[in-house]
Tab-separated table of C-alpha atoms in Angstrom:
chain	number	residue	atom	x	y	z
A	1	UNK	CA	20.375	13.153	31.637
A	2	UNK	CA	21.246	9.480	32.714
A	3	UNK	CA	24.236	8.537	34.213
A	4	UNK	CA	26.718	6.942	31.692
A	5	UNK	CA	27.189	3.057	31.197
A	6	UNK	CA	29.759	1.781	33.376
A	7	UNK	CA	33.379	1.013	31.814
A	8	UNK	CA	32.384	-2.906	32.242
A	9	UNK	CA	29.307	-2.286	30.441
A	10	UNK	CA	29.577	-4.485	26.952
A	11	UNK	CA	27.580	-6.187	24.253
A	12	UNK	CA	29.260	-6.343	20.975
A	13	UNK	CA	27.225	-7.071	17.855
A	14	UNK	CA	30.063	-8.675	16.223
A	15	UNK	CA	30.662	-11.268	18.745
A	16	UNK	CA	27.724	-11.676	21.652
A	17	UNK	CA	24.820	-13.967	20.548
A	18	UNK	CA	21.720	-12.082	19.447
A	19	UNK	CA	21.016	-13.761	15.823
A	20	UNK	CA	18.612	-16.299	15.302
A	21	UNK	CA	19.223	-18.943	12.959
A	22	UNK	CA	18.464	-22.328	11.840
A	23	UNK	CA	20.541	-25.499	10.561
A	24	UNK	CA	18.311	-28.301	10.155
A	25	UNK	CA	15.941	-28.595	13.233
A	26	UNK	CA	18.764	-26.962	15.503
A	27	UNK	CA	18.038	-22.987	16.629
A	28	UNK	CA	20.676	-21.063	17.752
A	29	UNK	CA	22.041	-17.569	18.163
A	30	UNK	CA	25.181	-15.930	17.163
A	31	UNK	CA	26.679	-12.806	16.443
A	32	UNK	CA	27.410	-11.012	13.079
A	33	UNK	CA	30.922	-12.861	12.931
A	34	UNK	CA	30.174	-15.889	13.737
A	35	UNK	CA	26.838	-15.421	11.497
A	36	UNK	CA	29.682	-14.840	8.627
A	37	UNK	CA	32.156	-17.725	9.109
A	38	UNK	CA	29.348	-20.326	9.745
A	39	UNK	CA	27.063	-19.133	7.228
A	40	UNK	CA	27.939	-21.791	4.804
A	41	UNK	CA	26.276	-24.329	7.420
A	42	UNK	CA	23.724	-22.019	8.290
A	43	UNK	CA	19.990	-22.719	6.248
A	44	UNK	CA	18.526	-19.552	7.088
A	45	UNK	CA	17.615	-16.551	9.564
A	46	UNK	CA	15.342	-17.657	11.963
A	47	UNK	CA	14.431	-13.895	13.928
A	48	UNK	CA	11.124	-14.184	15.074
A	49	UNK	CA	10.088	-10.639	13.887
A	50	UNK	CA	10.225	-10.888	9.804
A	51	UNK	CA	10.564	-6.993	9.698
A	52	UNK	CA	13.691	-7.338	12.190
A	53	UNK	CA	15.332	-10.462	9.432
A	54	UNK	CA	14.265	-8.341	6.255
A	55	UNK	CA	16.460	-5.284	7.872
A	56	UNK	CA	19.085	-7.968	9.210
A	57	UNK	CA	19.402	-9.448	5.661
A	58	UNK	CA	20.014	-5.462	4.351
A	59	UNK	CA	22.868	-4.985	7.058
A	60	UNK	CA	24.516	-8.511	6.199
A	61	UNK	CA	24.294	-7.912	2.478
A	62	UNK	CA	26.048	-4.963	2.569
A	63	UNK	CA	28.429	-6.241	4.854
A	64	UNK	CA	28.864	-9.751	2.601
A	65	UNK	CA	29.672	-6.640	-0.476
A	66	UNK	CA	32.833	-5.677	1.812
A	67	UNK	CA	34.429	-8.917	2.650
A	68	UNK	CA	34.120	-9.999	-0.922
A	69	UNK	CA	35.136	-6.951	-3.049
A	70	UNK	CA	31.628	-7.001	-5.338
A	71	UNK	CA	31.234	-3.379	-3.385
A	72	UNK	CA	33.432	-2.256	-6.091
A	73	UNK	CA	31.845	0.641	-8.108
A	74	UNK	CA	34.804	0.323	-10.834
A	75	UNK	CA	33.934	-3.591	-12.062
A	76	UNK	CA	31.883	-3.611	-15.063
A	77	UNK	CA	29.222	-6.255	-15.265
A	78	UNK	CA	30.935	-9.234	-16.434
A	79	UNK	CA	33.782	-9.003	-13.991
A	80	UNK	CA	31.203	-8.639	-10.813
A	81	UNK	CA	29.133	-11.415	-12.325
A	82	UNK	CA	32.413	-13.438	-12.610
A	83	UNK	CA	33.417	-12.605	-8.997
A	84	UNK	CA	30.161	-13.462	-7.277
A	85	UNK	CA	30.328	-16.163	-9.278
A	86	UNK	CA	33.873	-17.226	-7.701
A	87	UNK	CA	32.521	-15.957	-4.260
A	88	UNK	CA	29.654	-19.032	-5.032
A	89	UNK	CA	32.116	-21.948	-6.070
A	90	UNK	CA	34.533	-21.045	-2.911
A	91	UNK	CA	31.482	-22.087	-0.720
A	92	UNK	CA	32.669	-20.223	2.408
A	93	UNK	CA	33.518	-16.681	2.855
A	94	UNK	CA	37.114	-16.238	3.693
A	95	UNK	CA	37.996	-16.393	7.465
A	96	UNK	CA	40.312	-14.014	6.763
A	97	UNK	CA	38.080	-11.783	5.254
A	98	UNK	CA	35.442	-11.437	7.428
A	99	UNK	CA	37.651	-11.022	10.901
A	100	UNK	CA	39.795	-8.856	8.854
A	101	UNK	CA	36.410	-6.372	8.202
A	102	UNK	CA	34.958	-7.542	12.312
A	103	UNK	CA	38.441	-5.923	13.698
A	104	UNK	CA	38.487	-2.965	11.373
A	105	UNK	CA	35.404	-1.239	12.690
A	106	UNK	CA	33.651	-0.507	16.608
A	107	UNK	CA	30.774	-2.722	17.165
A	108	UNK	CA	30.226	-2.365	20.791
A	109	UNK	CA	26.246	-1.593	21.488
A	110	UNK	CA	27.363	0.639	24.883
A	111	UNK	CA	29.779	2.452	23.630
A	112	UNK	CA	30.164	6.099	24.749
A	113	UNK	CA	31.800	7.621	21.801
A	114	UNK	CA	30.171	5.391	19.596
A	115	UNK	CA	27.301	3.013	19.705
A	116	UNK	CA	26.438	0.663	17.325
A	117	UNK	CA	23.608	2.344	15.085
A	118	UNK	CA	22.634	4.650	18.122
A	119	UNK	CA	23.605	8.257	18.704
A	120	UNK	CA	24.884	9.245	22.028
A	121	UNK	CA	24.051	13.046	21.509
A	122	UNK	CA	20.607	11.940	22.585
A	123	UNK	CA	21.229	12.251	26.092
A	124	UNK	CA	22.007	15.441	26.017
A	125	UNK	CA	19.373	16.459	23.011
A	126	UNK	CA	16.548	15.135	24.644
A	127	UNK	CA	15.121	16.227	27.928
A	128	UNK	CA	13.865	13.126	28.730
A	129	UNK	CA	13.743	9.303	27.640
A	130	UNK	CA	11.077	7.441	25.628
A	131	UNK	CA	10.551	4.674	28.046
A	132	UNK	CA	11.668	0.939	27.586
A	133	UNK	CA	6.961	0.272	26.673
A	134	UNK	CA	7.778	2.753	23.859
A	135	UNK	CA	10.517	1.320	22.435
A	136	UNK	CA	9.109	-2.458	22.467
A	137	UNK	CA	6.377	-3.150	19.983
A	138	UNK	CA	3.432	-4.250	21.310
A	139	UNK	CA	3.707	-2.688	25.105
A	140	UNK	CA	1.262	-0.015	25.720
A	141	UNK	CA	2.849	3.608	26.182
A	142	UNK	CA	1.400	6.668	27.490
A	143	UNK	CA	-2.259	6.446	27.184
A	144	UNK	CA	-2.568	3.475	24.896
A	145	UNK	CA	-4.350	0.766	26.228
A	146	UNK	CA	-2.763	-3.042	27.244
A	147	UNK	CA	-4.390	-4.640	24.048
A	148	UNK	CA	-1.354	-7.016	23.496
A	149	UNK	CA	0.634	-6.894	26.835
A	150	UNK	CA	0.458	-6.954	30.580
A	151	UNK	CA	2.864	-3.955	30.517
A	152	UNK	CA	2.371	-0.844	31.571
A	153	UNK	CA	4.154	2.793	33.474
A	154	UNK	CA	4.581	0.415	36.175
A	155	UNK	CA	5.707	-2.861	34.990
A	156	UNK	CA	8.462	-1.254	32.311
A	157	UNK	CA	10.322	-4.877	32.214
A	158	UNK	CA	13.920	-4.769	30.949
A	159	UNK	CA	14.604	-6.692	27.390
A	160	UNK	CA	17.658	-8.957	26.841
A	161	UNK	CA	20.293	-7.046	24.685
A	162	UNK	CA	19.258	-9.614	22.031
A	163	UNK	CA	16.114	-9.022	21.289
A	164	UNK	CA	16.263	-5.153	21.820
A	165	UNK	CA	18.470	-5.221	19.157
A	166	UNK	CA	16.531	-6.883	16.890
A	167	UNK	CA	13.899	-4.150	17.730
A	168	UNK	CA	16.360	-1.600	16.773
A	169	UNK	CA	16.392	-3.054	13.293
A	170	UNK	CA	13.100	-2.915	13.073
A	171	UNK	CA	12.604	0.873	14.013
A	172	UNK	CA	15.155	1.953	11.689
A	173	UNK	CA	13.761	0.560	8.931
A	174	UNK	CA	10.088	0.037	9.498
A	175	UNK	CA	9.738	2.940	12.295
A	176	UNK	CA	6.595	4.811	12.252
A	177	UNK	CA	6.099	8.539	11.602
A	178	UNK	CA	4.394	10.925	14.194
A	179	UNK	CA	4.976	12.565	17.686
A	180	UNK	CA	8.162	11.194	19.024
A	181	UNK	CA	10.133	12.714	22.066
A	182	UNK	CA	11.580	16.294	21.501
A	183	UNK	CA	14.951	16.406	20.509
A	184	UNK	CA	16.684	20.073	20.583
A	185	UNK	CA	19.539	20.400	17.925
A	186	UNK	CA	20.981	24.132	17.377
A	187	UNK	CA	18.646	25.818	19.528
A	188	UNK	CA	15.649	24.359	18.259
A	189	UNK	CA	13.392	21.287	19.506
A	190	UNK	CA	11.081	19.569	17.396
A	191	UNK	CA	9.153	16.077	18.542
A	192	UNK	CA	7.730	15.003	15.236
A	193	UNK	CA	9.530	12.248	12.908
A	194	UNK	CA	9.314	10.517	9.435
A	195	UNK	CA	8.249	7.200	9.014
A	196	UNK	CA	11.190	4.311	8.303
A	197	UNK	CA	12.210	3.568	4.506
A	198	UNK	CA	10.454	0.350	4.504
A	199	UNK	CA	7.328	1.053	6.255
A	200	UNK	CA	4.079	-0.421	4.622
A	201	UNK	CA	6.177	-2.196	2.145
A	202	UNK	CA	7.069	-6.234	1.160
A	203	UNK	CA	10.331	-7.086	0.713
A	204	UNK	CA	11.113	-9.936	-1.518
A	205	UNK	CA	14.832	-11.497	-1.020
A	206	UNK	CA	16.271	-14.516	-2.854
A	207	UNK	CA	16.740	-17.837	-0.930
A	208	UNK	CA	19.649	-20.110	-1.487
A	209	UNK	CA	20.505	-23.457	-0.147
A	210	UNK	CA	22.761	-21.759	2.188
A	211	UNK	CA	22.569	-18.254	4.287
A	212	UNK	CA	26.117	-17.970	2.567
A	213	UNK	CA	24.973	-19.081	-1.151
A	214	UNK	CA	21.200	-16.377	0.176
A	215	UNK	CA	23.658	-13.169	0.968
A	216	UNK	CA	25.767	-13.688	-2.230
A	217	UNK	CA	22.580	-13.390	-4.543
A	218	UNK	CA	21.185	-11.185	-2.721
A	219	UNK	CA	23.741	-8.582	-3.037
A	220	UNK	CA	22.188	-5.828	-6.034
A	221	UNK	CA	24.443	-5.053	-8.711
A	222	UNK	CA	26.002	-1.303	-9.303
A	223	UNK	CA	23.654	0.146	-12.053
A	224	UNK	CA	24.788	3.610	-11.116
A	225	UNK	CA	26.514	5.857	-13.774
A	226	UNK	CA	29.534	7.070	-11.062
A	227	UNK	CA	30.276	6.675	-8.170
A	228	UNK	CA	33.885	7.220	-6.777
A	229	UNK	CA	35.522	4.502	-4.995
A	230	UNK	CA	35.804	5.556	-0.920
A	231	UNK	CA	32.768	7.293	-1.192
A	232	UNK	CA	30.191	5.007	-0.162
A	233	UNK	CA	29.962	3.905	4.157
A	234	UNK	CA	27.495	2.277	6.570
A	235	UNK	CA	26.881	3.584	10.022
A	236	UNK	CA	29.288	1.762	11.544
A	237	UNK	CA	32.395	2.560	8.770
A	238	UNK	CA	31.893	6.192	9.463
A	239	UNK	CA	35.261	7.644	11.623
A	240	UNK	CA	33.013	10.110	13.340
A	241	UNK	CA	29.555	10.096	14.887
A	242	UNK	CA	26.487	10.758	12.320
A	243	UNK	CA	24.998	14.582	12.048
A	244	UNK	CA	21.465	15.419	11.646
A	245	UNK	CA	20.802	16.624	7.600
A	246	UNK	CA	23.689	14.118	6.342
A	247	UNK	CA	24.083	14.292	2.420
A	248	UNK	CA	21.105	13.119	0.811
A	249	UNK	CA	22.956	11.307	-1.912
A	250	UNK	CA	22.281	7.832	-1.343
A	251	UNK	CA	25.762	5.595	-2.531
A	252	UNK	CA	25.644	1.928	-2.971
A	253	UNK	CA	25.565	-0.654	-1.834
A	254	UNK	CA	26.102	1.210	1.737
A	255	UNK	CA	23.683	4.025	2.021
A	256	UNK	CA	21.597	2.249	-0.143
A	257	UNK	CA	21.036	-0.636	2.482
A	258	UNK	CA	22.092	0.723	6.194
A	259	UNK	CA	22.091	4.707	5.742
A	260	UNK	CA	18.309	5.748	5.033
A	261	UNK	CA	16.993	5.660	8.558
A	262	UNK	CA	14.536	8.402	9.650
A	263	UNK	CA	15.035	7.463	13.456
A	264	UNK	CA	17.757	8.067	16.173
A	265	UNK	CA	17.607	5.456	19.248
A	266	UNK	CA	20.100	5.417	22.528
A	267	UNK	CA	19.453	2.488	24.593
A	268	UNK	CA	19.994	2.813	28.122
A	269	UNK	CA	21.745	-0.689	29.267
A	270	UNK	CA	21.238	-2.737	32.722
A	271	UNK	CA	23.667	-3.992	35.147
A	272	UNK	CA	26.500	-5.615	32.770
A	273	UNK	CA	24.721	-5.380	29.673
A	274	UNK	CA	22.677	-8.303	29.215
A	275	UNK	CA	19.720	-6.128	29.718
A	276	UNK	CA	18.173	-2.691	28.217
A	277	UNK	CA	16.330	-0.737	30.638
A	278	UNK	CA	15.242	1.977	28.774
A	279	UNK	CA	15.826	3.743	25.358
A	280	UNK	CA	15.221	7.333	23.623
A	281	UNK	CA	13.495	7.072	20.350
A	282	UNK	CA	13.405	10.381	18.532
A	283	UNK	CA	14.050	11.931	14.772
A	284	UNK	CA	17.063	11.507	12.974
A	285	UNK	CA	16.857	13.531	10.432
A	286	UNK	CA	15.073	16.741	9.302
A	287	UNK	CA	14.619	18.487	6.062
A	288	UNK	CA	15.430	22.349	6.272
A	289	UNK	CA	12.473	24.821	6.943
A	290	UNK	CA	12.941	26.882	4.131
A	291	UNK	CA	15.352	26.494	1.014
A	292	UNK	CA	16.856	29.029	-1.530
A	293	UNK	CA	15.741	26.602	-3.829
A	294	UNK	CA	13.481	23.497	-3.695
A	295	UNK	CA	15.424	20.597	-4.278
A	296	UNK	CA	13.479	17.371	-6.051
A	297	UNK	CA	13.736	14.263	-3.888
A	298	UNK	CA	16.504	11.647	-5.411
A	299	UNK	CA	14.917	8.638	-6.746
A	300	UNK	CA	16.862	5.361	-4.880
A	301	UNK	CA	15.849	1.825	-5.794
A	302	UNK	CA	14.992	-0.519	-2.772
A	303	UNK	CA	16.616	-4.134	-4.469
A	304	UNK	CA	14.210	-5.631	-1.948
A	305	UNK	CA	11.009	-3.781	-3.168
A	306	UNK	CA	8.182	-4.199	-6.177
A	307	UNK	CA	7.279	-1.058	-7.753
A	308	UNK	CA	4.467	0.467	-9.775
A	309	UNK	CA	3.981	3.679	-11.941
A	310	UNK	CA	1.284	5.501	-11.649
A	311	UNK	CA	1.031	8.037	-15.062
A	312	UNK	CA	-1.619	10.131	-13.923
A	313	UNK	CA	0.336	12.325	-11.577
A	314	UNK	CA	2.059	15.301	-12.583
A	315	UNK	CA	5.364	15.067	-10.951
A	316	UNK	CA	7.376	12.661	-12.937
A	317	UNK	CA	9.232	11.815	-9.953
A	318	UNK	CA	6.237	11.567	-7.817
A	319	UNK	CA	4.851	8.458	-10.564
A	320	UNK	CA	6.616	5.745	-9.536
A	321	UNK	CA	6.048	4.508	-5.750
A	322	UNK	CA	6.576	1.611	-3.634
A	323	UNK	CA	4.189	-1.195	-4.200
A	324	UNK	CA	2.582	-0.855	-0.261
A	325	UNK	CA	1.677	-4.195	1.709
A	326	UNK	CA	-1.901	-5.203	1.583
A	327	UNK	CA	-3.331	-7.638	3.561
A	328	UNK	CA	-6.239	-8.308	1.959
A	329	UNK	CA	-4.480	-8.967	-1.281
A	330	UNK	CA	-3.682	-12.305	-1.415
A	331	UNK	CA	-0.209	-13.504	-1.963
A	332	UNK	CA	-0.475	-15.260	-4.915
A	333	UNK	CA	-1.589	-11.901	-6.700
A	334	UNK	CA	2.207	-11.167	-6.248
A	335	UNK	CA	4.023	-13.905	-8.432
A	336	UNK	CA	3.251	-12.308	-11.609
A	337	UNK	CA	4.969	-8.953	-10.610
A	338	UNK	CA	8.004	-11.179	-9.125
A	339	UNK	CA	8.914	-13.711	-11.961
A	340	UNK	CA	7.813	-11.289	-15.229
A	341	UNK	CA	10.536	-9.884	-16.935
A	342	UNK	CA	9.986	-6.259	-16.727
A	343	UNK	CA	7.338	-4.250	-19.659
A	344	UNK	CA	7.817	-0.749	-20.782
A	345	UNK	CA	4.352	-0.348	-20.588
A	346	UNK	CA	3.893	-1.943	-17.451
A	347	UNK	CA	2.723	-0.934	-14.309
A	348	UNK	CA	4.809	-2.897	-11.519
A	349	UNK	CA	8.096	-3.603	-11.391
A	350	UNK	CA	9.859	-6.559	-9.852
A	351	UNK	CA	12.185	-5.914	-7.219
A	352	UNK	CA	15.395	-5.149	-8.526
A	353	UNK	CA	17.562	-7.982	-7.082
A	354	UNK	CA	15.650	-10.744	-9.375
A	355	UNK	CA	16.695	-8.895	-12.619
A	356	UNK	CA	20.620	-9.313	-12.013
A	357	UNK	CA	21.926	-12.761	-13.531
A	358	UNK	CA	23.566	-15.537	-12.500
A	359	UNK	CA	25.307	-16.423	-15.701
């Protein structure tokens, strides 16, 4: 088990640098409340990794839901259209607002007791870590060979803080299935995980003028039956540390966009946090070996995602599936499935988030 960060030992997400955005031809990087207050004179994301923005964009969404009050399962359509609406003509999202949601909740990426999107029962779960070249795409790791990088067991370079985090975006939602490193949780240890929620898949997200006027449309309207108001939180919102075999039910706009992740990561921080030195990278969650009953999987709708029905099967809810990235399909094959109002007898779907209206 590694020794625990020092007290001095601090990188908050809110408020150190480790977003990448553009204004014009200037680059820069900020944190999530800065990214928030500014983003009215912000163009766009600018993270060099698009899986990394297309998770980033999922966090900030749901996060741009709070701070505005369209995460409000009791508004029926016309009154969220008009508030998003309001949200659009204001320009700006309230200072208030957003430091008012920053303060509320722990967004320190070293924290003991709780770590931003990390679980701290990992060092004590796992006998061992995964390695820094395991958690960094692209390094070779065990016995892969240096096809993209100098790396190796030797030469296990520290990351900034910034960039690892945008790498734990990216495993959480793109992560890949397989052998991970054991993790023992009541008495038994298992080192095999799930892939992430998004892997293989294209996500398609609106564009506006503004990263402020791009989060407001691309927040996906409630098209639930129920859902009672309280009930829905992201990682972070939670007032205790995340379990293995959480509730399955998958609440919006929340769960929906931050709370599907099939991995659990730890990173292991350097001398006063501008650096990660290492990181465990294991399973998050795992489905019970046996069941009284077999339960059918719930059916959630990515906003970000095209879909496509495919009648043969059996299993109705086995029919429809995610429309999987090809990349020998060529891109303009997409815009029909994008811009198409949706066809009963069709076989793709556009992604959700195009079908709510501005008007």
């Amino acid at each position: 088990m590694p020794a625990l960060p020092q007290p001095d030992v601090t990188f908050s997400a809110a408020d150190h640098p480790w977003i990448n955005v553009r204004t014009g031809p200037q680059y820069d990087q900020v944190g999530l409340r800065d990214l928030f207050l500014d983003a009215h004179t912000i163009d766009d994301l600018a993270l060099p990794h698009p899986p990394a923005a297309s998770a980033l964009l999922r966090i900030a969404v749901a996060i741009t839901a709070r701070i505005t009050g369209l995460d409000d399962p009791e508004l029926t359509a016309s009154q969220w259209n008009a508030l998003r609406r309001t949200c659009l003509k204001q320009g700006r999202f309230t200072p208030d607002a957003v430091h008012a949601y920053f303060d509320r909740h722990a967004w320190d990426v070293f924290d003991l007791v709780r770590p931003w999107l990390q679980e701290p029962a990992l060092r004590t779960q796992c006998d061992h870590s995964s390695g820094i070249n395991a958690f960094v795409p692209g390094r070779p790791a065990g016995n892969n060979l240096a096809w993209f990088s100098p790396h190796g067991h030797h030469t296990a370079e520290p990351v900034p803080t910034a960039e690892a985090l945008q790498i734990l975006l990216i495993h959480h939602y793109y992560g890949r299935s397989g052998q991970c490193t054991p993790r023992t949780v009541d008495g038994v240890t298992t080192g095999s995980q799930n892939s992430g929620p998004l892997r293989s898949t294209v996500s398609f997200h609106p564009l506006g003028r503004t990263l402020h006027e791009t989060l407001l449309a691309g927040v996906p309207a409630f098209t639930g039956d129920e859902q009672l108001p309280g009930a829905d939180a992201c990682p972070w919102e939670e007032t205790a540390p995340s379990t293995q075999n959480p509730s399955t039910l998958v609440t919006w706009p929340g769960r929906l966009l931050t709370g599907q992740s099939q991995h659990a990561i730890l990173l292991v921080p350097g001398p006063g946090g501008s650096t990660v030195t290492d990181a465990y990278l294991t399973w998050a969650t795992k489905e019970p070996e046996e069941a009284e009953e077999p339960k059918e999987p719930e059916i959630s709708t990515d906003p970000y995602l095209s879909y496509r029905f495919i009648t043969e099967r059996k299993s109705v809810t086995r029919r429809r599936t995610k429309n999987r990235a090809d990349a020998s399909r060529a891109w303009w094959r997409e815009l029909d499935t994008l811009v198409l109002a949706p066809d009963e007898h069709g076989t793709y779907v556009r992604p959700a988030v195009f079908v709510a209206s501005f008007t």
